[in-house]
PDB file of C-alpha atoms and ligand atoms in Angstrom:
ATOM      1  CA  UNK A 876      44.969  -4.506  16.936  1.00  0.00           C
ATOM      2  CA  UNK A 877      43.619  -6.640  14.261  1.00  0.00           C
ATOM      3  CA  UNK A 878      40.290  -7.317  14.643  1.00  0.00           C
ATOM      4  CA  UNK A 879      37.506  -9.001  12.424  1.00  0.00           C
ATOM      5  CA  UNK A 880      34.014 -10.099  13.162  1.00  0.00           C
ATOM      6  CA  UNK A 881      32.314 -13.303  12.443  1.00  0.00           C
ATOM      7  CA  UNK A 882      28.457 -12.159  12.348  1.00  0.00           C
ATOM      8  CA  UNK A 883      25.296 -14.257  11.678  1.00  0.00           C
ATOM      9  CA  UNK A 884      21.982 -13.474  11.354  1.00  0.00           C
ATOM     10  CA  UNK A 885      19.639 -16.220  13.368  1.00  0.00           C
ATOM     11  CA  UNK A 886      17.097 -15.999  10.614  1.00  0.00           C
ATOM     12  CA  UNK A 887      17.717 -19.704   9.467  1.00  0.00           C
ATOM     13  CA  UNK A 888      19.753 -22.375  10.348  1.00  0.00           C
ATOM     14  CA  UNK A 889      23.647 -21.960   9.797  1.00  0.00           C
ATOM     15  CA  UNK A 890      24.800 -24.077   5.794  1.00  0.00           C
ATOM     16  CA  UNK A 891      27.994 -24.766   4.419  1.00  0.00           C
ATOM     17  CA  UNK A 892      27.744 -20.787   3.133  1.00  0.00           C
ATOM     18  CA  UNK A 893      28.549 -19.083   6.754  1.00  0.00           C
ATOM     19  CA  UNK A 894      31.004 -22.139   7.636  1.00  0.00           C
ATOM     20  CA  UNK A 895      32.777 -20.622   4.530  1.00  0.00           C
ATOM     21  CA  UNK A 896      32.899 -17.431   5.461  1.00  0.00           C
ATOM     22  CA  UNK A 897      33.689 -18.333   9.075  1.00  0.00           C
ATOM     23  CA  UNK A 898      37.339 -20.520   7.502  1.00  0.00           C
ATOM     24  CA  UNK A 899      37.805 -17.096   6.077  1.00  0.00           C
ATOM     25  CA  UNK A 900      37.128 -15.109   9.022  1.00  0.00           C
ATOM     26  CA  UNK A 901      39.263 -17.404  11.226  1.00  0.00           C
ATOM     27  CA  UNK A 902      41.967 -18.177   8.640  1.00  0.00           C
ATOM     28  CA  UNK A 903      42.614 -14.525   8.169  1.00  0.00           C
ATOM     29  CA  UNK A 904      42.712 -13.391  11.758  1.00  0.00           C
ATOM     30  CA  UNK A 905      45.326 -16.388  12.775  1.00  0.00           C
ATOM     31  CA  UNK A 906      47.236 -15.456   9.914  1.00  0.00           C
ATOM     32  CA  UNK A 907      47.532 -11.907  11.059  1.00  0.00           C
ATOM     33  CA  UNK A 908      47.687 -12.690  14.550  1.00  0.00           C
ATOM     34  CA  UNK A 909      44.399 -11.279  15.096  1.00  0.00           C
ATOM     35  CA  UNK A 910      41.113 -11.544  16.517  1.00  0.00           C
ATOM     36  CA  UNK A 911      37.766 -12.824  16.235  1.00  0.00           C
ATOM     37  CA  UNK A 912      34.785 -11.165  17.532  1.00  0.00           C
ATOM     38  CA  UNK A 913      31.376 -13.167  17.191  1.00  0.00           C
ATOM     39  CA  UNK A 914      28.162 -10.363  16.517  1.00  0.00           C
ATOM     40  CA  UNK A 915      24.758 -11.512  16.315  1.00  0.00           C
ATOM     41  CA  UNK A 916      23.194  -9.704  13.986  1.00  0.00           C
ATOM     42  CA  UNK A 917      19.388 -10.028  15.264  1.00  0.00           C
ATOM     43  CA  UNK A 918      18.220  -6.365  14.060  1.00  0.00           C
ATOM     44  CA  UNK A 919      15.144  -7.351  11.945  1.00  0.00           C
ATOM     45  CA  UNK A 920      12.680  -8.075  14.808  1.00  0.00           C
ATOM     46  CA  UNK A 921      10.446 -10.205  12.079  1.00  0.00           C
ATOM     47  CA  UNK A 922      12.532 -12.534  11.018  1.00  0.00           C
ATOM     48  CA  UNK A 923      15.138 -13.043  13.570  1.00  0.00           C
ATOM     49  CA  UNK A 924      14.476 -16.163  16.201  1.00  0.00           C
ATOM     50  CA  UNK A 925      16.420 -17.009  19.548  1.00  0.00           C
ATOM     51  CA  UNK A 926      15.626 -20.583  18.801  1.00  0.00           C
ATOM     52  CA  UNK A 927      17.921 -19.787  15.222  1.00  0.00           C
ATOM     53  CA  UNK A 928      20.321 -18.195  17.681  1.00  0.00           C
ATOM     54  CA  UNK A 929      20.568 -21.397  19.798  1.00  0.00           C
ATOM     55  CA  UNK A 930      20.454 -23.066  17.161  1.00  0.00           C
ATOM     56  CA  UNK A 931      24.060 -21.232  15.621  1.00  0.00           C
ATOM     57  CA  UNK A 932      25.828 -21.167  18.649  1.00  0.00           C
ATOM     58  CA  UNK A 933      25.627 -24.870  19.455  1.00  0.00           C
ATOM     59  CA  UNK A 934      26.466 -25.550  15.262  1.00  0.00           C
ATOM     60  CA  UNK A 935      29.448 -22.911  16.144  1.00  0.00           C
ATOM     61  CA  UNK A 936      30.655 -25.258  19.303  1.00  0.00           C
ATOM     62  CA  UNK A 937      30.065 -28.380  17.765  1.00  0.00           C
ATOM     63  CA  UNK A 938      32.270 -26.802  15.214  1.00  0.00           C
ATOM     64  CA  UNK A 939      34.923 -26.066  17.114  1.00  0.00           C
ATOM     65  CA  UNK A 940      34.904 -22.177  15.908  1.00  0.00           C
ATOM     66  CA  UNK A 941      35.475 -20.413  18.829  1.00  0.00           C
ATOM     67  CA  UNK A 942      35.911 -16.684  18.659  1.00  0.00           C
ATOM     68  CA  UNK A 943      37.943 -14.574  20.636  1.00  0.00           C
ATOM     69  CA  UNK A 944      35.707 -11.549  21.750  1.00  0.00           C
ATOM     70  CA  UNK A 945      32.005 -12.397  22.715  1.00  0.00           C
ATOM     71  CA  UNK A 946      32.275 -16.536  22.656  1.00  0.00           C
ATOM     72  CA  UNK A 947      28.903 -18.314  22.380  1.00  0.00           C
ATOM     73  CA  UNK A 948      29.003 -18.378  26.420  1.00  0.00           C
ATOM     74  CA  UNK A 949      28.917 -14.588  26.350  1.00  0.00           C
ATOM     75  CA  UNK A 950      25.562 -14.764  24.977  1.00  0.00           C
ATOM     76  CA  UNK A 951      23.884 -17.912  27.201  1.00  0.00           C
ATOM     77  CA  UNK A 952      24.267 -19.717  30.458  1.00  0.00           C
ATOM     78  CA  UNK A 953      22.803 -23.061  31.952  1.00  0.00           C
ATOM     79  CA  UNK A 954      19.598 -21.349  32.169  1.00  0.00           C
ATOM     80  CA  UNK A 955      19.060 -20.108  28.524  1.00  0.00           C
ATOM     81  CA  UNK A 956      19.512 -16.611  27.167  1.00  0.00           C
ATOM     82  CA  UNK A 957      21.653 -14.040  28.304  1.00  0.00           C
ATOM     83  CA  UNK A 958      22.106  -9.862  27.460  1.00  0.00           C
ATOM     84  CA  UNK A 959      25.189  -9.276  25.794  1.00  0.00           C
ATOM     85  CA  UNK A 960      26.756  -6.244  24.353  1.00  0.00           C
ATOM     86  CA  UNK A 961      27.187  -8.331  20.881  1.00  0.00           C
ATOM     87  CA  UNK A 962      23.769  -9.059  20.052  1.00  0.00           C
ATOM     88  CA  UNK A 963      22.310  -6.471  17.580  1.00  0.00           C
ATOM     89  CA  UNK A 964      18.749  -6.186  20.107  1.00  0.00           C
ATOM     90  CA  UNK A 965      20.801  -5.393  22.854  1.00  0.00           C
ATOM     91  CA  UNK A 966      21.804  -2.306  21.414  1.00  0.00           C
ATOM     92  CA  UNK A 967      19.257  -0.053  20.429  1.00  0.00           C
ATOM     93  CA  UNK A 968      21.145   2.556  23.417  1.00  0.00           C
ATOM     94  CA  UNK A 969      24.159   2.327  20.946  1.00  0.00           C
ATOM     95  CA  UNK A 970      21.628   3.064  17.450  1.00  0.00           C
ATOM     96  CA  UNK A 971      19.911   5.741  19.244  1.00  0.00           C
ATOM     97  CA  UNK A 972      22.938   7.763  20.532  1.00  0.00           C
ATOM     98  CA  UNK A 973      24.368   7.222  16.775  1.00  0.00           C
ATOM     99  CA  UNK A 974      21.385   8.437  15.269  1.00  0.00           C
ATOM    100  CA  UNK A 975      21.454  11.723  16.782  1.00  0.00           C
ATOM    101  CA  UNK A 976      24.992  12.444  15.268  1.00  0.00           C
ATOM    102  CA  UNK A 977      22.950  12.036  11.618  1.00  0.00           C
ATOM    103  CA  UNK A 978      20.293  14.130  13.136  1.00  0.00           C
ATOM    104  CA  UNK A 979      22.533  17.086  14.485  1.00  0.00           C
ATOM    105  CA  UNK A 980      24.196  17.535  11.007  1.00  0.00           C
ATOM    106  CA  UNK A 981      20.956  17.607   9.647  1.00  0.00           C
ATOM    107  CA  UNK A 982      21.086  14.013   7.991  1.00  0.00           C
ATOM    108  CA  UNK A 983      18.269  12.419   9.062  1.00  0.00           C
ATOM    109  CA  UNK A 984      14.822  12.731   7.229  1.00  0.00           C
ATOM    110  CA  UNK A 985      11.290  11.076   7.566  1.00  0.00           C
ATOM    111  CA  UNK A 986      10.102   8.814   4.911  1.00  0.00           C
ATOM    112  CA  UNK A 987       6.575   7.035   4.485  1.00  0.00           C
ATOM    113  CA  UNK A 988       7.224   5.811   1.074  1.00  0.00           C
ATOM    114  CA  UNK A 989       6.324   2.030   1.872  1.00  0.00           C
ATOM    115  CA  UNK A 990       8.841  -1.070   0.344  1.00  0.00           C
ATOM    116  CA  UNK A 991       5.621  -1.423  -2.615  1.00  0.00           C
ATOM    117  CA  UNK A 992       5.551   2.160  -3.949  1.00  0.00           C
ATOM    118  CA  UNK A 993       9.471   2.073  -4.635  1.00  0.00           C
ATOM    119  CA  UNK A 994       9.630  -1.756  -5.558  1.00  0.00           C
ATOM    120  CA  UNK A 995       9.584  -2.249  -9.396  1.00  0.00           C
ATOM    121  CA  UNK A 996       9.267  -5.786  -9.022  1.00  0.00           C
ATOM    122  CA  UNK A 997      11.057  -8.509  -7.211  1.00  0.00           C
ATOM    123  CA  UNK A 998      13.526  -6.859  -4.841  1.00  0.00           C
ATOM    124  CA  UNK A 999      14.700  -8.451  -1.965  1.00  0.00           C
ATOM    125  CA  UNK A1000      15.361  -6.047   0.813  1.00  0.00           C
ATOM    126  CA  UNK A1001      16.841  -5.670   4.422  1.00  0.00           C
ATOM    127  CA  UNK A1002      13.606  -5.624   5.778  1.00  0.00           C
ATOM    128  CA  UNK A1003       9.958  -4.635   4.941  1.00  0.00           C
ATOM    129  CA  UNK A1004       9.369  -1.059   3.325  1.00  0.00           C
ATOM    130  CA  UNK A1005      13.209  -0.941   2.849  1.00  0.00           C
ATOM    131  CA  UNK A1006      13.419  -0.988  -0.735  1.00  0.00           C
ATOM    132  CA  UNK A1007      16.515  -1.625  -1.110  1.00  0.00           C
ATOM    133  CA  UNK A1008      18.502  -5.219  -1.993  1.00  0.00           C
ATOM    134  CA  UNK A1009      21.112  -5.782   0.879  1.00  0.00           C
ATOM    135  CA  UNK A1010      24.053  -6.696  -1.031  1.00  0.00           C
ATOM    136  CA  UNK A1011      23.407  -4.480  -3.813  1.00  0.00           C
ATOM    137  CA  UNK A1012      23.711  -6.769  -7.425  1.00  0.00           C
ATOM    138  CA  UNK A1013      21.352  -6.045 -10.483  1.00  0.00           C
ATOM    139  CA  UNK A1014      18.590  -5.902  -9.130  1.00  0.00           C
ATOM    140  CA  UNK A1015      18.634  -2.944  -6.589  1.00  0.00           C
ATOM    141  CA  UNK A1016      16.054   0.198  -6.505  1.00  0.00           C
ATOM    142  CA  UNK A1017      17.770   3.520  -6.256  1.00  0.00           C
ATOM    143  CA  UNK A1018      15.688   5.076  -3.618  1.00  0.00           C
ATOM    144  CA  UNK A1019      14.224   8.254  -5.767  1.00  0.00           C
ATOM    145  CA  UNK A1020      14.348  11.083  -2.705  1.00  0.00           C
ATOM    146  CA  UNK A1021      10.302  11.281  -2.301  1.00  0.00           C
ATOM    147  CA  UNK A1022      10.377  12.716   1.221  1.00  0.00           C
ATOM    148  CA  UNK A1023      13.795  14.172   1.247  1.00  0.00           C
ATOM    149  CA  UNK A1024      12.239  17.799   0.923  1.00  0.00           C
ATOM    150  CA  UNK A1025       8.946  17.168   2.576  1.00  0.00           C
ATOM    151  CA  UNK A1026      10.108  17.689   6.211  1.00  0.00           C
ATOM    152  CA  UNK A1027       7.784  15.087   7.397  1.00  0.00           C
ATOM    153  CA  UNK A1028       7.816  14.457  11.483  1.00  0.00           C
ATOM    154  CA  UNK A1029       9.259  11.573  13.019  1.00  0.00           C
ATOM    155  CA  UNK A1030       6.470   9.995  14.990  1.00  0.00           C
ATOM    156  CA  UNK A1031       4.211   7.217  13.802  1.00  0.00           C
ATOM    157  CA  UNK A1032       4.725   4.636  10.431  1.00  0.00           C
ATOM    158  CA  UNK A1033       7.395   6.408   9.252  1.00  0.00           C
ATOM    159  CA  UNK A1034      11.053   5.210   8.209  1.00  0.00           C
ATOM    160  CA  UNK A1035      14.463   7.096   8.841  1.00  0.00           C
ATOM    161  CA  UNK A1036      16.732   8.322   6.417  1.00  0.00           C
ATOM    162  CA  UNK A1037      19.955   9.715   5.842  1.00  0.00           C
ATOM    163  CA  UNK A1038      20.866  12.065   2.963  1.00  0.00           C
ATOM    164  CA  UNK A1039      24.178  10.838   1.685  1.00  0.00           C
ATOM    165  CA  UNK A1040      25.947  13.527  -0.574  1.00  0.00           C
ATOM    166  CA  UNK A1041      26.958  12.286  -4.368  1.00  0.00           C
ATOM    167  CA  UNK A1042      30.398  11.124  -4.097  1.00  0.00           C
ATOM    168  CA  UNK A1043      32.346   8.302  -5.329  1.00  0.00           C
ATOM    169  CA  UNK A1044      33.736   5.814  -3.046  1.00  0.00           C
ATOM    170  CA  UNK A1045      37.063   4.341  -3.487  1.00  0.00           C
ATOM    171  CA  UNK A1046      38.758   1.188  -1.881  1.00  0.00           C
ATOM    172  CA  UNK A1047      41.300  -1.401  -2.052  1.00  0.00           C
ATOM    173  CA  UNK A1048      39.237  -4.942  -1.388  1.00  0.00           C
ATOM    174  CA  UNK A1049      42.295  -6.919  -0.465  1.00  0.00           C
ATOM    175  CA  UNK A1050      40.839  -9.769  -2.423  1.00  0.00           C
ATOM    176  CA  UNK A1051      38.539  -8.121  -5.639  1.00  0.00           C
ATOM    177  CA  UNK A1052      41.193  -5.356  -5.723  1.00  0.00           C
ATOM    178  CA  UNK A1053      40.458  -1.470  -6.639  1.00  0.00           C
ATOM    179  CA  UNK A1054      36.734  -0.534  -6.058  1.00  0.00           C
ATOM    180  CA  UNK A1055      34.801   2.933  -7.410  1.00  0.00           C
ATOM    181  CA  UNK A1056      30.867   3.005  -6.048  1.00  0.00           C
ATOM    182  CA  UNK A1057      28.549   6.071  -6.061  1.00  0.00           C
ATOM    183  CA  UNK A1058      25.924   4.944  -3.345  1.00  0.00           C
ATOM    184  CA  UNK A1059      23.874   7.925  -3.891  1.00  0.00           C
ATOM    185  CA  UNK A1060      23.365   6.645  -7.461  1.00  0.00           C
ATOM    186  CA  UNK A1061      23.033   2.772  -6.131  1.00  0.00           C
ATOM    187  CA  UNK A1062      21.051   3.172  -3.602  1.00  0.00           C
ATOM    188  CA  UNK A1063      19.948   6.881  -2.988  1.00  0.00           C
ATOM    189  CA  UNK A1064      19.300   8.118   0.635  1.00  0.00           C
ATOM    190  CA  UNK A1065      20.240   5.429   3.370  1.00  0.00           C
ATOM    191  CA  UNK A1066      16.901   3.991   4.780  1.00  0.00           C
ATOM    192  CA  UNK A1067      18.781   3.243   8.876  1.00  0.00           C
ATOM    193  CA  UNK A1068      15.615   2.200  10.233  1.00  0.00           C
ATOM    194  CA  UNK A1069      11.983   0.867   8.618  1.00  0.00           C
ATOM    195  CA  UNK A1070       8.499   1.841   9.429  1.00  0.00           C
ATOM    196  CA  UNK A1071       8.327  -0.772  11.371  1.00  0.00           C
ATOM    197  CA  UNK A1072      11.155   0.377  13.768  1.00  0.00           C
ATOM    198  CA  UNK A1073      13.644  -2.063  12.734  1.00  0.00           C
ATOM    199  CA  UNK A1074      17.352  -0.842  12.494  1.00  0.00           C
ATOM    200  CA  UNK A1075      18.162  -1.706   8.901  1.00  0.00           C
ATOM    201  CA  UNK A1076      21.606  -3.734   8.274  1.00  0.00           C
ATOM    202  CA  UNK A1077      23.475  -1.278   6.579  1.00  0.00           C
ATOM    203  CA  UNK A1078      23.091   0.604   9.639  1.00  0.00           C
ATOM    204  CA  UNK A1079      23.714  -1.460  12.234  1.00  0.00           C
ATOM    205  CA  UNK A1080      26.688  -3.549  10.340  1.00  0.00           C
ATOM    206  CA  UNK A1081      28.040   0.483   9.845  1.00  0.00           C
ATOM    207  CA  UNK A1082      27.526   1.153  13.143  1.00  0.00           C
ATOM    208  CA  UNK A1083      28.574  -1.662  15.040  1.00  0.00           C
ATOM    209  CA  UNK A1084      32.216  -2.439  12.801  1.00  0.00           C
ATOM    210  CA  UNK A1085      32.972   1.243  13.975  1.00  0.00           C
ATOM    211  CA  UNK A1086      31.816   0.678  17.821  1.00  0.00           C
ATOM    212  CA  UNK A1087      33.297  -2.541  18.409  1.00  0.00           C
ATOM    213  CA  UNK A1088      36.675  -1.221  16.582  1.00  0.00           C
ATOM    214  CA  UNK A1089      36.532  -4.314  13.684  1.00  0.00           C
ATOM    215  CA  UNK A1090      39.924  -3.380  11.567  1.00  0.00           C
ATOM    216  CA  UNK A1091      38.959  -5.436   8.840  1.00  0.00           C
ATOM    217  CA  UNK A1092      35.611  -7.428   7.492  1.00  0.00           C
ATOM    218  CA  UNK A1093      36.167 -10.388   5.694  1.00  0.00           C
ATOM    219  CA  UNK A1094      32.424 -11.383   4.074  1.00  0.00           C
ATOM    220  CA  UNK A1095      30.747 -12.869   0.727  1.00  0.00           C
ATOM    221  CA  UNK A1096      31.057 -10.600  -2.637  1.00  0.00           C
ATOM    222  CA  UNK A1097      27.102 -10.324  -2.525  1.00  0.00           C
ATOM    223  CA  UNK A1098      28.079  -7.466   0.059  1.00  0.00           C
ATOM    224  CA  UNK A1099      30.581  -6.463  -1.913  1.00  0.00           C
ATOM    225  CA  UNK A1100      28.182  -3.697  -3.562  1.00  0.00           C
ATOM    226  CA  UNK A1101      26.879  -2.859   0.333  1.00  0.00           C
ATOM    227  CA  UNK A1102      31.098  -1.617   0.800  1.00  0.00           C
ATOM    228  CA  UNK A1103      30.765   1.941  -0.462  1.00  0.00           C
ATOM    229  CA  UNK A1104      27.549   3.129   1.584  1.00  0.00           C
ATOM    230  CA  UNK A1105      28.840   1.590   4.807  1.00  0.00           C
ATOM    231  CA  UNK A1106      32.306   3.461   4.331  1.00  0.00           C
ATOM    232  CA  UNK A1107      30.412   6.890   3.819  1.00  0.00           C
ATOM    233  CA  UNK A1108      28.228   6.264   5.971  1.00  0.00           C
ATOM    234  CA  UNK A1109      31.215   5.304   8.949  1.00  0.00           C
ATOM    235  CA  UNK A1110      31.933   8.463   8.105  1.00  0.00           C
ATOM    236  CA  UNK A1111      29.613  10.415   8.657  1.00  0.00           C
ATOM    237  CA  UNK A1112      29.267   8.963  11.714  1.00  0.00           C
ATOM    238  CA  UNK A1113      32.464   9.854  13.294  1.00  0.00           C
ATOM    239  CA  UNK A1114      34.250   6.753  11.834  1.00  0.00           C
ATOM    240  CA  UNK A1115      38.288   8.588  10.977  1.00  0.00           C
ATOM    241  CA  UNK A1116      39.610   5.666   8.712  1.00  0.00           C
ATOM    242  CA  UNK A1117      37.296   3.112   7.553  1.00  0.00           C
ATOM    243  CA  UNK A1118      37.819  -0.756   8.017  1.00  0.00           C
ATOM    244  CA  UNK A1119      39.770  -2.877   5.605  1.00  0.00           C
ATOM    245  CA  UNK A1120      37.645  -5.179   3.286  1.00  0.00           C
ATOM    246  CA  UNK A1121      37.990  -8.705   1.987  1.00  0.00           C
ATOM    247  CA  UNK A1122      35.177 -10.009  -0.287  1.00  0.00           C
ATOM    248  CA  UNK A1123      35.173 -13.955  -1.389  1.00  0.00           C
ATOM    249  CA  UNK A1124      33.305 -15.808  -3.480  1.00  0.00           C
ATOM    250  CA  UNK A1125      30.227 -17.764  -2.459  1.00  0.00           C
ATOM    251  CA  UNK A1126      29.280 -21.108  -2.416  1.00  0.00           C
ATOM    252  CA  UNK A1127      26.098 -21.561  -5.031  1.00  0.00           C
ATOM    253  CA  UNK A1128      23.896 -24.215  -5.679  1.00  0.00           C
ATOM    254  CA  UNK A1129      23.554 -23.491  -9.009  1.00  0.00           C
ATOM    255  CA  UNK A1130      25.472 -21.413 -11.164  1.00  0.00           C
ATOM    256  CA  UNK A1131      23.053 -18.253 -10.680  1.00  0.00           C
ATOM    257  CA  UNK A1132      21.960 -19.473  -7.171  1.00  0.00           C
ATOM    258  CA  UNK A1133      23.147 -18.750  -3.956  1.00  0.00           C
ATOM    259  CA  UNK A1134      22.605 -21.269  -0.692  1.00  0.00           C
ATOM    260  CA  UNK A1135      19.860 -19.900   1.512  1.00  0.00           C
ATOM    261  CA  UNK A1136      18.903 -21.074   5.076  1.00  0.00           C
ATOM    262  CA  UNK A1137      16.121 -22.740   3.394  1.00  0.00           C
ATOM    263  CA  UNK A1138      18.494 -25.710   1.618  1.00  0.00           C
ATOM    264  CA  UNK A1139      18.334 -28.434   3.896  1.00  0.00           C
ATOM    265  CA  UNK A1140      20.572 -30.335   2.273  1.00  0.00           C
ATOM    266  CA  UNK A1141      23.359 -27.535   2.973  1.00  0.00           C
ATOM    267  CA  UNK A1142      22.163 -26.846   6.350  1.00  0.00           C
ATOM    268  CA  UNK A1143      25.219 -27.613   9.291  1.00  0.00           C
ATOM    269  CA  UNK A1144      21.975 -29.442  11.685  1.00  0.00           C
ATOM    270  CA  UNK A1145      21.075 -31.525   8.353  1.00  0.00           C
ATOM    271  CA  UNK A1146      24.429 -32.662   7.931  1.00  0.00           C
ATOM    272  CA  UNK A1147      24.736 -33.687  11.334  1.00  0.00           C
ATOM    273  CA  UNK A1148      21.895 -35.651  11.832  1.00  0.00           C
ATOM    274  CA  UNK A1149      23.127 -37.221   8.712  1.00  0.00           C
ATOM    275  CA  UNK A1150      26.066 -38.482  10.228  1.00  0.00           C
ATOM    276  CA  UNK A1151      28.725 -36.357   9.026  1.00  0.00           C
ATOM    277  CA  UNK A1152      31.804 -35.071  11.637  1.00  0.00           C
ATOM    278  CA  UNK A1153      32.727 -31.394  12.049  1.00  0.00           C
ATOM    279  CA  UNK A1154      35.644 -32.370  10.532  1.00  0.00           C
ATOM    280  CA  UNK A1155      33.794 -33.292   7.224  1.00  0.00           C
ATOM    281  CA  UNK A1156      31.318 -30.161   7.591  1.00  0.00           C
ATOM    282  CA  UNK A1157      34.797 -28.317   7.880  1.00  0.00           C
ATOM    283  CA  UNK A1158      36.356 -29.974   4.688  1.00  0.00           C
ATOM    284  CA  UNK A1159      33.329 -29.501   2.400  1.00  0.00           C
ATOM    285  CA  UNK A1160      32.863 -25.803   3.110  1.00  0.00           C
ATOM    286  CA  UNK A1161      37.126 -25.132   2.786  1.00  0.00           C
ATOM    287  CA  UNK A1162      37.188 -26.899  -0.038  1.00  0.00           C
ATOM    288  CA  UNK A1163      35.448 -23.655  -1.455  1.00  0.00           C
ATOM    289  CA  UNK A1164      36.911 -21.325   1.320  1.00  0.00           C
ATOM    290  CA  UNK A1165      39.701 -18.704  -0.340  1.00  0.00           C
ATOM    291  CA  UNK A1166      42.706 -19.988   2.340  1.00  0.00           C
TER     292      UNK A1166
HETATM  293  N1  LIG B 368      24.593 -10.597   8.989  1.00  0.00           N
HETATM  294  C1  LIG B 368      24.979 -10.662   7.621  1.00  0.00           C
HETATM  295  C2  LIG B 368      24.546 -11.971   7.043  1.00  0.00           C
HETATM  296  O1  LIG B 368      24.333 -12.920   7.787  1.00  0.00           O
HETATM  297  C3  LIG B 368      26.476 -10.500   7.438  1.00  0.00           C
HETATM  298  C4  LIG B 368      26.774  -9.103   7.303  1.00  0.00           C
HETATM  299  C5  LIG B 368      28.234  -8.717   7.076  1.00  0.00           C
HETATM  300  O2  LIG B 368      29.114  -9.576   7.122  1.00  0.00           O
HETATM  301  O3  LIG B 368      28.426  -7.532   6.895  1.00  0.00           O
HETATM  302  O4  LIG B 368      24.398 -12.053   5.841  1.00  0.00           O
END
């Protein structure tokens, strides 16, 4: 069954940049006669709010984008918050179980290197002491292999990572076309979780598209460089045929500028307050939308 997954992070409020994606992610799934699943993807403890979460799943309602598998009631109830199987920090059972496939091939290493010692300058990354760029793009750190050798233990401030062999990565994007990526040469090893015991996205997003049986991800071409490590590393994990991908282009605010949460004047709750309908929060973001 076709499947594909609509997930936020509730680290800002939601702007015309994720009501783009979500046309996509809707337009695609009617058009196959598929479905939407809605993911929250909460993994980075730091920077990840429930008010942000609130704050999405009433902008999703107001909307009208309602998503087949988890809806926004799967996930609250008249009396606030609820657990549900959907939301990244109501999974750690799933990460730890998935883990200890790396571990029992002999995958998994410790790591101290902290985020500053591999940073050259002005990388963004998943989380602190990552060191690596989420999406990939020019400006990413190839993680050198410092501990890979060291046999470090696994207790105290240590990150988690996975050895991931030197091979090329091919796939078919349905929408950037034919795609060749070497993540060991990208990124090196896979940092899954940070010294801080955060999960790291590459991780969980592997993890969870292979769990919850997505079929195809439809998401922004700054993850379009992410595509290679999370098909290896599917597979590694178990994962037999990797999901289909569909990249589109982003909204920017400039021509070398994305949108970030930060841009009020992008934000869904901004444009609200301003007056505007769903139906003209709708318009401006498909006006840029792919279908
Ligand atoms: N949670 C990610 C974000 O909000 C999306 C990840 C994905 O689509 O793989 O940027």
């Amino acid at each position: 069954m076709w499947l594909t997954r609509f997930a936020p992070a509730p680290t800002g409020y939601l702007h015309l940049g994720h009501v783009a994606n979500a046309l996509n992610v809707w337009n695609e799934a009617r058009a196959h006669g598929g479905r939407v699943l809605l993911r929250i993807e909460d993994h980075d403890r730091e920077r990840c709010r429930p008010d942000y979460e609130t704050a999405l799943l009433d902008d999703l309602d107001w909307l009208g984008l309602v998503p087949d598998l988890y809806p926004t009631s799967a996930f609250r109830n008249a009396s606030g918050r609820v657990p549900c199987e959907s939301r990244q920090s109501d999974r750690g059972a799933i990460y730890a179980t998935m883990t200890e496939r790396l571990r029992a091939q002999g995958l998994l290493y410790a790591c101290r290197c902290s985020r500053r010692t591999l940073q050259h300058g002005g990388v963004r990354g998943d989380s602190p002491a990552s060191g690596l760029v989420k999406g990939g793009g020019g400006t990413e750190v190839s993680y050198p292999g410092t501990c890979r050798d060291l046999g470090l233990p696994f207790g105290g401030d240590v990150g988690w990572r996975v050895r991931l062999p030197t091979i090329p990565v091919t796939f078919d994007d349905r929408w950037c076309g034919r795609q060749r990526q070497v993540p060991a040469e990208q990124c090196g090893d896979l940092l899954i979780r940070d010294r801080r015991g955060n999960w790291t996205y590459q991780f969980v997003a592997t993890v969870d598209d292979y769990i919850q049986g997505v079929t195809d991800v439809i998401r922004g071409a700054d993850l379009l460089p992410s595509t290679g490590r999370q098909i290896l590393l599917g597979g590694l994990l178990g994962r037999l045929a990797p999901a289909t991908f569909a990249h589109h282009a982003l909204i920017m605010k400039s021509p070398t500028r994305k949108l970030s949460k930060s841009d009020r004047d992008t934000g869904v709750r901004d444009l609200r307050a301003l007056g505007w309908t769903s139906e003209q929060v709708l318009a401006a973001a498909g006006s840029t939308s792919r279908a």
